C-alpha atoms as a PDB file:
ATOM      1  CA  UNK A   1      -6.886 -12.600  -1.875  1.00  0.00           C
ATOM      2  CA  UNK A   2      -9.806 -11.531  -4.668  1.00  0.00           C
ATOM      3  CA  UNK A   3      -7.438 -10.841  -8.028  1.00  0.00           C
ATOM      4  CA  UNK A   4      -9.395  -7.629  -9.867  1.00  0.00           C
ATOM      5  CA  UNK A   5     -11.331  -9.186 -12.282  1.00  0.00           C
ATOM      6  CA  UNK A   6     -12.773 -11.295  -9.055  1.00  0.00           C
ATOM      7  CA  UNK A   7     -12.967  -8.311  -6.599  1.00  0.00           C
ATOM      8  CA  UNK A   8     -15.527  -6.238  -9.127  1.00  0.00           C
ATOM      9  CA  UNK A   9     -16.968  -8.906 -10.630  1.00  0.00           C
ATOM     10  CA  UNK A  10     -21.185  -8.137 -10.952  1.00  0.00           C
ATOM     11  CA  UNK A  11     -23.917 -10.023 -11.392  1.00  0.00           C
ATOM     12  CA  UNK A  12     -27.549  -9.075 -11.770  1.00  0.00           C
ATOM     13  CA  UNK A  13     -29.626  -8.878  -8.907  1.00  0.00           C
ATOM     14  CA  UNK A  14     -33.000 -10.399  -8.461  1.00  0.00           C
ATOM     15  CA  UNK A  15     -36.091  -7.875  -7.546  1.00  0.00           C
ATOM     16  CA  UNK A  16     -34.911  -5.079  -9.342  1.00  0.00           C
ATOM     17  CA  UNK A  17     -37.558  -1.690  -9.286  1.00  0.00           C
ATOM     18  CA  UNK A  18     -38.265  -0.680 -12.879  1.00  0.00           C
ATOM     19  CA  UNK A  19     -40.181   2.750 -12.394  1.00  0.00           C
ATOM     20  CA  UNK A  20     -39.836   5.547 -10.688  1.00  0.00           C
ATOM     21  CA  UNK A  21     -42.827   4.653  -8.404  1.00  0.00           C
ATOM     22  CA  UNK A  22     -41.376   1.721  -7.376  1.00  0.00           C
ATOM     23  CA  UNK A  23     -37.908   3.330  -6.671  1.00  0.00           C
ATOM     24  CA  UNK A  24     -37.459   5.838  -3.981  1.00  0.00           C
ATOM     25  CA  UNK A  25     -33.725   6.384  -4.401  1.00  0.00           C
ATOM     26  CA  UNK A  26     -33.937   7.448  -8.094  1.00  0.00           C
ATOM     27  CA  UNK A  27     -32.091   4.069  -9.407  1.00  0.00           C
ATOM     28  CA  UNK A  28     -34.869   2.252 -11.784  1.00  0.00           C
ATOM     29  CA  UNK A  29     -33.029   0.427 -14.477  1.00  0.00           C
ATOM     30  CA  UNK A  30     -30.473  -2.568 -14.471  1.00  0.00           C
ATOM     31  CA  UNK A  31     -29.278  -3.552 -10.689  1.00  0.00           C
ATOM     32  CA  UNK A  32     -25.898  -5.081 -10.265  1.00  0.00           C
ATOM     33  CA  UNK A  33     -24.453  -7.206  -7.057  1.00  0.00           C
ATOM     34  CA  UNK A  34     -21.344  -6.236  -6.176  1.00  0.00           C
ATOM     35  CA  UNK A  35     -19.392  -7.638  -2.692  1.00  0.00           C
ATOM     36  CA  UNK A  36     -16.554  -5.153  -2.183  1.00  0.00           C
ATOM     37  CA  UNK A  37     -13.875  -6.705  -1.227  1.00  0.00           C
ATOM     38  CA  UNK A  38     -11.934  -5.751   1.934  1.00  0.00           C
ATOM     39  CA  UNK A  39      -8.486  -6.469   0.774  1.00  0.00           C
ATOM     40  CA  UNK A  40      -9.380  -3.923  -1.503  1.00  0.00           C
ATOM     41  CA  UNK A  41      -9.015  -1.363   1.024  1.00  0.00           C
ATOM     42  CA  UNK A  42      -6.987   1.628   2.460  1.00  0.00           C
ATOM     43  CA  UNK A  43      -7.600   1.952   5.977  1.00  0.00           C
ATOM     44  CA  UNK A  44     -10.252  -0.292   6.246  1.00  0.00           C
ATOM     45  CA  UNK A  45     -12.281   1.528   3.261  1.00  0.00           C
ATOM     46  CA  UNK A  46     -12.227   0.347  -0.358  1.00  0.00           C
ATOM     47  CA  UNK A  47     -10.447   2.133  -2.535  1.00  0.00           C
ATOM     48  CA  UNK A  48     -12.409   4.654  -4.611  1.00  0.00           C
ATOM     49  CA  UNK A  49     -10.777   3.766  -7.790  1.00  0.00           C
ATOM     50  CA  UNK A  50     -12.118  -0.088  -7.346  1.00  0.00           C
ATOM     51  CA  UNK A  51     -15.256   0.995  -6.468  1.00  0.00           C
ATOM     52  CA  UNK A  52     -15.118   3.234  -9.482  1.00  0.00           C
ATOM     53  CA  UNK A  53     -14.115   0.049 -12.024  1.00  0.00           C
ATOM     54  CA  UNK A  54     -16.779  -2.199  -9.984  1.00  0.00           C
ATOM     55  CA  UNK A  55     -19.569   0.295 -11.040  1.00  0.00           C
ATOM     56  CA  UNK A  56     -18.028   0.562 -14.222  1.00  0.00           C
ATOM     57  CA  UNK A  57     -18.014  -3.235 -14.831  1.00  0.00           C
ATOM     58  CA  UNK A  58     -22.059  -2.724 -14.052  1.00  0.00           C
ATOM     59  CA  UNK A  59     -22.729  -0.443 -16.652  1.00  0.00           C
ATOM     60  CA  UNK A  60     -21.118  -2.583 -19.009  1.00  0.00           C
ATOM     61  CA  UNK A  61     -22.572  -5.050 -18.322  1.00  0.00           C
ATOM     62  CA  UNK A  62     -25.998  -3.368 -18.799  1.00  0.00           C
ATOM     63  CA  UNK A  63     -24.530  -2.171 -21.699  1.00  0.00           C
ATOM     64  CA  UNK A  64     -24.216  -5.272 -23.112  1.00  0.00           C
ATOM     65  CA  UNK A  65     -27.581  -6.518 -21.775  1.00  0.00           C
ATOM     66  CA  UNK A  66     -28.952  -4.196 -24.321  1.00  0.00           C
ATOM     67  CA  UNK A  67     -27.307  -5.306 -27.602  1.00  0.00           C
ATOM     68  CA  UNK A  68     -25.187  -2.261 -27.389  1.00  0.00           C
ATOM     69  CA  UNK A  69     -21.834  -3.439 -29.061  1.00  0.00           C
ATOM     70  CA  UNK A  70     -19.117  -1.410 -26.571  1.00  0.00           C
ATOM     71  CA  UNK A  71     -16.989  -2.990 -24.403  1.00  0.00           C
ATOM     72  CA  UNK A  72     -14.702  -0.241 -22.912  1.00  0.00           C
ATOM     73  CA  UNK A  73     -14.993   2.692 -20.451  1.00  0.00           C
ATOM     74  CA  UNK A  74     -13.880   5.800 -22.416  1.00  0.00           C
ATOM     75  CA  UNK A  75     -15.099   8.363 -19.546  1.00  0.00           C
ATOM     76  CA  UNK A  76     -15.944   8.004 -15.959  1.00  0.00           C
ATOM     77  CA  UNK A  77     -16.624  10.689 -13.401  1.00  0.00           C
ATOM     78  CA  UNK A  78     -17.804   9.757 -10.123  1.00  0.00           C
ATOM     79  CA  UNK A  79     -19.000  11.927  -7.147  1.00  0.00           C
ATOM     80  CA  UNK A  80     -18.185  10.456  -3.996  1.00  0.00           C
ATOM     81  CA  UNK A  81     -21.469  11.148  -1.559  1.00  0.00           C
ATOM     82  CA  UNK A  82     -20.314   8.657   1.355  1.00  0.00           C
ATOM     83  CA  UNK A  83     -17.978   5.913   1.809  1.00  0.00           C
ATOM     84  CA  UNK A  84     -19.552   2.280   1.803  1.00  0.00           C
ATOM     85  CA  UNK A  85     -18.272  -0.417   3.880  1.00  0.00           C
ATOM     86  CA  UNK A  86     -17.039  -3.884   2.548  1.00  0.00           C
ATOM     87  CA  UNK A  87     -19.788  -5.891   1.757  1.00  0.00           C
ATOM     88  CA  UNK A  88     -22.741  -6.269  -0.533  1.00  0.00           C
ATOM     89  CA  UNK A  89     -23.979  -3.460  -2.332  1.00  0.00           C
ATOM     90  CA  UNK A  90     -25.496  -3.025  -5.499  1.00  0.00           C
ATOM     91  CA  UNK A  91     -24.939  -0.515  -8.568  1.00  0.00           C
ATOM     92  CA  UNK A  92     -28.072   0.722 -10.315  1.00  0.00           C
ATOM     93  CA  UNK A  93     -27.462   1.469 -14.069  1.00  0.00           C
ATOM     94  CA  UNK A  94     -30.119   2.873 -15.922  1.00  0.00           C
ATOM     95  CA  UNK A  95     -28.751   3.525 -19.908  1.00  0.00           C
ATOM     96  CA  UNK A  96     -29.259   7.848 -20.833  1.00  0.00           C
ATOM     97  CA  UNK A  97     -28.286   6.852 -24.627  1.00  0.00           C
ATOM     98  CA  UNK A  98     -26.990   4.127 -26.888  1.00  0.00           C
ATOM     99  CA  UNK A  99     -25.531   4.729 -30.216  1.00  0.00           C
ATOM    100  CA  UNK A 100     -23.371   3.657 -32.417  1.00  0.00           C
ATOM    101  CA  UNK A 101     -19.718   5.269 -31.308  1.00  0.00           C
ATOM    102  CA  UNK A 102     -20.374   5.788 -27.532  1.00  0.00           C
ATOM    103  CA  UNK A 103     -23.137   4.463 -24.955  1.00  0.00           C
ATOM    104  CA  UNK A 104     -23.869   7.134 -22.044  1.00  0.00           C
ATOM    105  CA  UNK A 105     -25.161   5.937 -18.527  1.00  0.00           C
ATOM    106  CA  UNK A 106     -25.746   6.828 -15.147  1.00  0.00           C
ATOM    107  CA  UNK A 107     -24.724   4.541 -12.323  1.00  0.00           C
ATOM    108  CA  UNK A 108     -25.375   4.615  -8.346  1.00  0.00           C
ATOM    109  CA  UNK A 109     -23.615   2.724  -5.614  1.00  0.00           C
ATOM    110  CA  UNK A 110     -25.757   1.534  -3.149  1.00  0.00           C
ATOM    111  CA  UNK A 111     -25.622  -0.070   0.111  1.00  0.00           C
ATOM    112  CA  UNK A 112     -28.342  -0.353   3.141  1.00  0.00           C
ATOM    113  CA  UNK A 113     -30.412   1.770   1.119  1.00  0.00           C
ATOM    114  CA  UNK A 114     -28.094   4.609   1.107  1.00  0.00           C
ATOM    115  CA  UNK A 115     -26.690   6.205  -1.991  1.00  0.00           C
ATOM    116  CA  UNK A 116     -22.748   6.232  -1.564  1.00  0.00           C
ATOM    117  CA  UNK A 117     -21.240   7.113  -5.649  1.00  0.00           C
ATOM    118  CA  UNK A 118     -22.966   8.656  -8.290  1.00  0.00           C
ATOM    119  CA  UNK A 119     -21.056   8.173 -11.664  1.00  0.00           C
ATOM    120  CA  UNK A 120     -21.511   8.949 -15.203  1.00  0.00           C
ATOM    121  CA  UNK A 121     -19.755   6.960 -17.856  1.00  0.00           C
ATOM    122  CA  UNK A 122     -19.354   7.109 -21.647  1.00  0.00           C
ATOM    123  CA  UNK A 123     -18.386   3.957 -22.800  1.00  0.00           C
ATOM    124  CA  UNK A 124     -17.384   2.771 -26.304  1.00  0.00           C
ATOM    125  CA  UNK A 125     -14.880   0.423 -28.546  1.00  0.00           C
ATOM    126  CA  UNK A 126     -10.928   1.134 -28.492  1.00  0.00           C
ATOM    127  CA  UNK A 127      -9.353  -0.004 -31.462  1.00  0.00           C
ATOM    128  CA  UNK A 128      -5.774  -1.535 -29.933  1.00  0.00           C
ATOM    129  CA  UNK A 129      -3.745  -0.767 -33.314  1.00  0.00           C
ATOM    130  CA  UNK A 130      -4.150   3.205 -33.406  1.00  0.00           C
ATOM    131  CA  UNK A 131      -1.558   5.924 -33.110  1.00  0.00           C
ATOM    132  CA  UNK A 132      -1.542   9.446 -31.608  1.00  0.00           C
ATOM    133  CA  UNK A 133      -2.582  11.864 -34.675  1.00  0.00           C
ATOM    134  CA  UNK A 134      -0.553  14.375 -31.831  1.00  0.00           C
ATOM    135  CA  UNK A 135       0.844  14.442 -28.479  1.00  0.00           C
ATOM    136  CA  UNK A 136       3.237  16.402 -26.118  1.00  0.00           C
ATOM    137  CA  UNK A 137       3.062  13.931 -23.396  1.00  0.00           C
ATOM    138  CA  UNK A 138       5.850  12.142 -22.935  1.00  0.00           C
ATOM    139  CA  UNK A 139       6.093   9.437 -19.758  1.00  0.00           C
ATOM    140  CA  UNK A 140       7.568  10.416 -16.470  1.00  0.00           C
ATOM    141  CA  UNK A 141      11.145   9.960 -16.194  1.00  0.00           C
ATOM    142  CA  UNK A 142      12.050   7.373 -13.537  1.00  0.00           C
ATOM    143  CA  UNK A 143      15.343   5.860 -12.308  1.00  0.00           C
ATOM    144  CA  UNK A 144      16.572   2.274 -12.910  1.00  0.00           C
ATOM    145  CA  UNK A 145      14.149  -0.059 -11.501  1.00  0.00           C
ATOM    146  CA  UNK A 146      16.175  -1.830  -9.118  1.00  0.00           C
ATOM    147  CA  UNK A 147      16.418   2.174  -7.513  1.00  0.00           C
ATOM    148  CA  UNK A 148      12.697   1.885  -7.248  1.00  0.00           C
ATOM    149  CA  UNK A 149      10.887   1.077  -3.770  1.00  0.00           C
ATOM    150  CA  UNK A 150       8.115  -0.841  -3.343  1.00  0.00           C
ATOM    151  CA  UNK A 151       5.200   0.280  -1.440  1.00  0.00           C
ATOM    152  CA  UNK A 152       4.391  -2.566   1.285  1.00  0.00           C
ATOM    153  CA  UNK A 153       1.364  -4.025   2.638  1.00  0.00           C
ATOM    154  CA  UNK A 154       2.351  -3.298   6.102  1.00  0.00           C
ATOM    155  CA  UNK A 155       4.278  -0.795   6.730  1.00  0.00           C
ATOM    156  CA  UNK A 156       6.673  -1.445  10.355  1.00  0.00           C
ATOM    157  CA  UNK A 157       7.372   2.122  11.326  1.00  0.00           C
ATOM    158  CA  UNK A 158       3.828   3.119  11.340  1.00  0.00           C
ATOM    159  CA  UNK A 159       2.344  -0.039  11.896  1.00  0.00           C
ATOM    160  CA  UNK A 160      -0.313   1.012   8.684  1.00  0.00           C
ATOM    161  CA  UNK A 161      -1.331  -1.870   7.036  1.00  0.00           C
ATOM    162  CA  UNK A 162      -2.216  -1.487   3.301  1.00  0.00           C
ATOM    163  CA  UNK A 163      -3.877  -4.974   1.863  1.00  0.00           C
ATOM    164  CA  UNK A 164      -4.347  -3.580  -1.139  1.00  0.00           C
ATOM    165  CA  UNK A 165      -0.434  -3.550  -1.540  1.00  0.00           C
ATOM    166  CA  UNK A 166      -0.984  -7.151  -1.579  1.00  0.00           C
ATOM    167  CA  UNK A 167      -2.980  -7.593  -4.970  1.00  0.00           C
ATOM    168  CA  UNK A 168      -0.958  -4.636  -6.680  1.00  0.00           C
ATOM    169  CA  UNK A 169       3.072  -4.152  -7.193  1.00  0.00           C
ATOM    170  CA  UNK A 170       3.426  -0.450  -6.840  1.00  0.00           C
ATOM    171  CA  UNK A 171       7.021   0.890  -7.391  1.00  0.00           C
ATOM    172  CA  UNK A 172       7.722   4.112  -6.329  1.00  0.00           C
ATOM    173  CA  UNK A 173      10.696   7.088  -7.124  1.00  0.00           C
ATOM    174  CA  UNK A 174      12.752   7.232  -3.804  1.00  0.00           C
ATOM    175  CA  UNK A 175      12.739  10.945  -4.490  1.00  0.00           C
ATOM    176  CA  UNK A 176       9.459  11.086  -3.374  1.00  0.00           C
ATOM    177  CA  UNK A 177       9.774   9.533  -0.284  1.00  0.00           C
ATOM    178  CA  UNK A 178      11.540  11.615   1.950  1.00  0.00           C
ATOM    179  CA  UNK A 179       8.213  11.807   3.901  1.00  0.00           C
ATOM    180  CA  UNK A 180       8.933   7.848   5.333  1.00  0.00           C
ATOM    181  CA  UNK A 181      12.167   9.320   6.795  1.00  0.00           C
ATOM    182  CA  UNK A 182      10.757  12.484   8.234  1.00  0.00           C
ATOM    183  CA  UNK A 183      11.605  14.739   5.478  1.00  0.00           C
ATOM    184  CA  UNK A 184       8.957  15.010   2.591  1.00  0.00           C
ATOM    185  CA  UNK A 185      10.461  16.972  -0.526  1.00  0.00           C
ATOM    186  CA  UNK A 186       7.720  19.679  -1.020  1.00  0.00           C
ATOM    187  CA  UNK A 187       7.333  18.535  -4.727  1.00  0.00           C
ATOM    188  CA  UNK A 188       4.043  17.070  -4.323  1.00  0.00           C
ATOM    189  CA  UNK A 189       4.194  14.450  -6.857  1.00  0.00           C
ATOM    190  CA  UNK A 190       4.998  11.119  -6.963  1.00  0.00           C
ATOM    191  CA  UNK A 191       5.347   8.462 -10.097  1.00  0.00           C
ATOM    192  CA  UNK A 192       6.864   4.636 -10.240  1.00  0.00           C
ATOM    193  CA  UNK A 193       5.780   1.536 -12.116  1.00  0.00           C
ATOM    194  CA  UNK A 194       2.620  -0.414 -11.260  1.00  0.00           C
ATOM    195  CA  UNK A 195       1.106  -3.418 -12.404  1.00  0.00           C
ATOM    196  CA  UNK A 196      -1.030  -6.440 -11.168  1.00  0.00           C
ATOM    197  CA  UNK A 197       0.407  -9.041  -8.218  1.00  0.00           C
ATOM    198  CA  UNK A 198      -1.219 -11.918 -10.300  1.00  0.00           C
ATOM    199  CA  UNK A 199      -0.307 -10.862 -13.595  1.00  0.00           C
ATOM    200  CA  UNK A 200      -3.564  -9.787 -14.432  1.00  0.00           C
ATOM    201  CA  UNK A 201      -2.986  -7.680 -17.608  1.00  0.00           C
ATOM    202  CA  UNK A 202      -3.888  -4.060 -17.578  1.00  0.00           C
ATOM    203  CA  UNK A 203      -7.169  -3.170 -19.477  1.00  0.00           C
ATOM    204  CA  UNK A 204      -8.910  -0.299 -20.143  1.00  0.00           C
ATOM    205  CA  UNK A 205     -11.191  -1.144 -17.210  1.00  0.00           C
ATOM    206  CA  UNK A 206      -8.127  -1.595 -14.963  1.00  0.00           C
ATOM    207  CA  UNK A 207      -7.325   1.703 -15.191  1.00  0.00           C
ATOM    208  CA  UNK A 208     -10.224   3.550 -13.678  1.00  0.00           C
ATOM    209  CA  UNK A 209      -8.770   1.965 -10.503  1.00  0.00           C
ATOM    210  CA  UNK A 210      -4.604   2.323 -11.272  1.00  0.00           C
ATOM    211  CA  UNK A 211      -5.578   5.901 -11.561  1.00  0.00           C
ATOM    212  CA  UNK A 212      -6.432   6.139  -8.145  1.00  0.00           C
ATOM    213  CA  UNK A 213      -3.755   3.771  -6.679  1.00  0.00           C
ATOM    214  CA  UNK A 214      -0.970   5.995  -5.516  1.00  0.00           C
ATOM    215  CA  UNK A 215      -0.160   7.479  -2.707  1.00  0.00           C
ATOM    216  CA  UNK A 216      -2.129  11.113  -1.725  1.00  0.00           C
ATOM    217  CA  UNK A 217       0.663  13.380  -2.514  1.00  0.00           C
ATOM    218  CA  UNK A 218       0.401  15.169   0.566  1.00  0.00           C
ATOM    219  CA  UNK A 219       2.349  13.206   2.194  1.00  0.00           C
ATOM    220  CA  UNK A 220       5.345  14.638   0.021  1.00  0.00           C
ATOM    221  CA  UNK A 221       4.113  18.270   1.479  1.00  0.00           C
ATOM    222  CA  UNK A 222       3.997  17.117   5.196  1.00  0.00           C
ATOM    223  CA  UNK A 223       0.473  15.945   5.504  1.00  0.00           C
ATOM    224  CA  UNK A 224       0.256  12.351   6.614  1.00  0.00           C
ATOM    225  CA  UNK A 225      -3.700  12.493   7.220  1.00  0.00           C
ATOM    226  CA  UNK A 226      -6.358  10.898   5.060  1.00  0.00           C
ATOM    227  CA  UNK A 227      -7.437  12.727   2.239  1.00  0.00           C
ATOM    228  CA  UNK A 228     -11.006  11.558   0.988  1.00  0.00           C
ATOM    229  CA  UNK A 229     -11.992  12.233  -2.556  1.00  0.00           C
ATOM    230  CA  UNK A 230     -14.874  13.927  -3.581  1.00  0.00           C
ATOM    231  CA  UNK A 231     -14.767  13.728  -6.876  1.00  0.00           C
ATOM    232  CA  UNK A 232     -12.868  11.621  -9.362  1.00  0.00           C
ATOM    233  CA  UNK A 233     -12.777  11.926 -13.027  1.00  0.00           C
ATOM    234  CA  UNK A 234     -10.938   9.380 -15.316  1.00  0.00           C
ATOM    235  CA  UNK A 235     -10.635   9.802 -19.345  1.00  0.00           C
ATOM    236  CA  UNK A 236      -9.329   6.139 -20.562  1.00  0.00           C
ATOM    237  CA  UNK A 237      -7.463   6.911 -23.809  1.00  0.00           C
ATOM    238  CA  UNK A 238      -5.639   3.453 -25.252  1.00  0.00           C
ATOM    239  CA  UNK A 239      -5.673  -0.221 -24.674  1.00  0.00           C
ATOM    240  CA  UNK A 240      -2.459  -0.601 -22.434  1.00  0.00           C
ATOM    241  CA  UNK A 241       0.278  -2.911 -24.038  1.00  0.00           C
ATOM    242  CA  UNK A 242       1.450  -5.703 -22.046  1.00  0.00           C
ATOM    243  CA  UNK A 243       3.909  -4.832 -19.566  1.00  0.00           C
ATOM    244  CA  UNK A 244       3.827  -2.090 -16.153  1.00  0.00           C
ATOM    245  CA  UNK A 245       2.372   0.636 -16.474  1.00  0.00           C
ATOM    246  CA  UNK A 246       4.372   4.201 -15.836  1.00  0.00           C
ATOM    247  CA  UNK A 247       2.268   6.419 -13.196  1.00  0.00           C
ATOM    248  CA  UNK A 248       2.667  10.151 -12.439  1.00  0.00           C
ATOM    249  CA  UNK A 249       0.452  11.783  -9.752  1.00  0.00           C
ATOM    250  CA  UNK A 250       0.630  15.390  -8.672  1.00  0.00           C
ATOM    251  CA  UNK A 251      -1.067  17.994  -7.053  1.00  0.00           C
ATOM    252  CA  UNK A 252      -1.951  21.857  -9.152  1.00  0.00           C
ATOM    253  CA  UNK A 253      -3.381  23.447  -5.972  1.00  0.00           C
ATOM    254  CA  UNK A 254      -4.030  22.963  -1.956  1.00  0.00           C
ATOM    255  CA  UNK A 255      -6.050  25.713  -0.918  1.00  0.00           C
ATOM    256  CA  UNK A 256      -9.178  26.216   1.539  1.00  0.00           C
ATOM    257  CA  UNK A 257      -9.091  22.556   2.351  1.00  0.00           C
ATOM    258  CA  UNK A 258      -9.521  21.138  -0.754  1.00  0.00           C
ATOM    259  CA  UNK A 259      -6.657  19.647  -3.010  1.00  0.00           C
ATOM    260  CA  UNK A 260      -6.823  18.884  -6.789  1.00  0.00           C
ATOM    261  CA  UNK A 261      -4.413  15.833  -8.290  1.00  0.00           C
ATOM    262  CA  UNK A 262      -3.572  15.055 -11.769  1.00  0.00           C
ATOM    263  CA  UNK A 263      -2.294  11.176 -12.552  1.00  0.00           C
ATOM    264  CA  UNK A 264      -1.385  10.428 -15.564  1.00  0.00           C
ATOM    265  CA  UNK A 265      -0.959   6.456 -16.893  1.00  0.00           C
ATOM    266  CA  UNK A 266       1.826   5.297 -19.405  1.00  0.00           C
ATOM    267  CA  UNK A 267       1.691   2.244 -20.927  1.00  0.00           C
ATOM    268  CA  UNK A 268       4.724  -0.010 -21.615  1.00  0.00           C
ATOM    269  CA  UNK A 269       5.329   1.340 -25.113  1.00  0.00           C
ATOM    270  CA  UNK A 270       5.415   4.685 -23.449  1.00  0.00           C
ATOM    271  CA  UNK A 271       2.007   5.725 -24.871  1.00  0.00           C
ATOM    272  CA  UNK A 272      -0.462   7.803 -22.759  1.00  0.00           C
ATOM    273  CA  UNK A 273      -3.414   5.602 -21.759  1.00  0.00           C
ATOM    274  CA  UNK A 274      -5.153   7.186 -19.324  1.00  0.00           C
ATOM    275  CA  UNK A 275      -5.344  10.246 -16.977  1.00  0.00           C
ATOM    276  CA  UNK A 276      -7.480  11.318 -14.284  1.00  0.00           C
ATOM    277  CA  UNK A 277      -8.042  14.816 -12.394  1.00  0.00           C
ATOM    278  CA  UNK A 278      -9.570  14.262  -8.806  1.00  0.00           C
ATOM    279  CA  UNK A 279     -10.986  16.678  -5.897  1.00  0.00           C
ATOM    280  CA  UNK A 280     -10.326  15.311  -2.403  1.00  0.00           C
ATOM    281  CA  UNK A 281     -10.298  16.820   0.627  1.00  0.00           C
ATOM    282  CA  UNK A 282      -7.132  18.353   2.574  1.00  0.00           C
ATOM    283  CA  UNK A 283      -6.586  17.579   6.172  1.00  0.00           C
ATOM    284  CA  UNK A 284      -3.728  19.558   6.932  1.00  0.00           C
ATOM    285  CA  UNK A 285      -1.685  20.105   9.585  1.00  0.00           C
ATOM    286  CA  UNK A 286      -1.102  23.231  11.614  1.00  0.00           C
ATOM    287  CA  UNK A 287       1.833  25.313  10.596  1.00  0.00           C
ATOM    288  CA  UNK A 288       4.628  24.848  12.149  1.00  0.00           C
ATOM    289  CA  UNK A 289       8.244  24.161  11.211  1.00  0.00           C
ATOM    290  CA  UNK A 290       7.672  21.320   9.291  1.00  0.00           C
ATOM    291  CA  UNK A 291       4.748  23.054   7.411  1.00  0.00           C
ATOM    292  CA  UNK A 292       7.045  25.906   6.917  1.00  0.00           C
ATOM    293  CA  UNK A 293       9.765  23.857   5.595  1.00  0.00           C
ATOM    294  CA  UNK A 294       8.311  21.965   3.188  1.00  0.00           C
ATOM    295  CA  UNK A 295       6.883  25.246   1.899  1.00  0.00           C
ATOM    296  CA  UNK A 296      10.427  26.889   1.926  1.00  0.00           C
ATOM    297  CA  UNK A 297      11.121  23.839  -0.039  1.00  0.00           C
ATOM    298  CA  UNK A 298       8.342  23.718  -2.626  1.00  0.00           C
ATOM    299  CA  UNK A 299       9.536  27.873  -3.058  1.00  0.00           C
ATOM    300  CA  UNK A 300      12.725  27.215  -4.178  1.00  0.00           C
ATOM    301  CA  UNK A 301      12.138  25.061  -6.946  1.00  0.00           C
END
């Protein structure tokens, strides 16, 4: 097993086109090896939070290849084009504007000489002793931990197997997971405790993958199918505290086959560090009476 810092680690490649005219693809500037790990994966494809932190640990370090003095990812928003396979690829960073608050760049996944993310990142320096000015967004009540369930690796009624359960401890409410019984709640939401398997402490990089970590809250709503993202968009706000970190994900609206979720990160002090809106794809089932029961269900709330 690759802990995180290992599994999007980056170093610069060799070769690298510098114009235009020497780059078909669009991607002249700073080029970054990545090998995406495979434990890093959800049904045999990595996760698009880690690929979105391994792209983001390319631009910074591009940043910092250029004397600019930022260190953390304050924005990232990545549109998903195709999903790469584990393996080498490399990110292509090419810096839009450095100054002296925030650094803005433009980053591309690629493998086999196909473009698979494009991503846009704003990245700056968060001071770790600051305080809300104002906020209305308190952390997601959850029960006792010892109430809380753990999401495993391999699951033994379905026979899914989940590696990435191995390198991260992800704790989830029972009360939304009525689905691994047969009977999903029709909340669409789910929120638990997470944190690294290693102890690796959350950092603001960290989070552009925690944000994409749970479960696709369909399966609350009686959709058990993969749901690919097409778009993910992550604004880091804090530098966590020590300790887990408090997760809330939940879907706004399913409609026309395309879902939008919310997640929203808590750190261990109970201050808002991070929250994310993504687009993904629904593949739903037919109605039927499942279908209509969860929706009976989500009506009378």
């Amino acid at each position: 097993m690759a802990g995180f810092a290992t599994a999007t680690a980056v170093a610069p490649a060799a070769g690298t086109a510098t114009t235009e005219a020497d780059d078909p693809l669009g991607t002249a500037g700073g080029a970054y090896t990545v090998d995406l790990d495979p434990v890093w994966t959800i049904g045999g494809k990595p996760n698009g939070g880690y690929l979105l932190a391994a792209m983001g640990r390319a631009a910074l370090a591009e940043a910092a290849a250029s004397g600019a003095g930022h260190v953390h990812p304050l924005t990232a928003s990545a549109s998903y084009v195709g999903a790469p396979e584990p393996g080498k690829a490399e990110v292509h960073v090419e810096l839009l504007r450095v100054g002296r608050t925030v650094t803005q760049a433009h980053a591309r996944l690629v493998q086999n000489g196909r473009i698979c993310i494009e991503a846009a990142f704003t990245l700056g320096t968060l001071a770790e002793d600051t305080e809300p000015w104002w906020g209305v967004n308190p952390p997601a009540p959850l029960p006792a931990r010892e109430h809380l369930m753990r999401i495993p690796a391999h699951e033994p009624t379905s026979g899914m197997s989940l590696p990435i359960m191995d390198e991260v401890v992800l704790e989830l409410d029972p009360a939304g997971l009525g689905f691994a019984v047969g009977a999903p709640g029709g909340t669409g939401e789910f929120s638990g405790l997470v944190h690294f398997a290693d102890g690796h402490p959350a950092d603001p990089l960290s989070l552009l993958f925690i944000a994409d970590v749970l479960p696709p809250v369909t399966m609350d709503l009686g959709a058990m199918g993969w749901m690919p993202t097409l778009q993910l968009t992550v604004y880091v706000r804090a530098v966590p505290a020590a300790g887990p970190l408090t997760v809330r994900h939940h879907a706004r609206l399913i409609e026309a086959g395309l879902m939008d979720e919310v997640c929203e990160i808590w750190d261990a002090r109970g201050r808002l560090v991070a929250q994310s809106t993504q687009l993904a794809a629904a593949r739903l089932p037919d109605s039927g009476p499942a279908g209509r029961a969860v929706q009976e269900a989500a009506a009378d709330r």
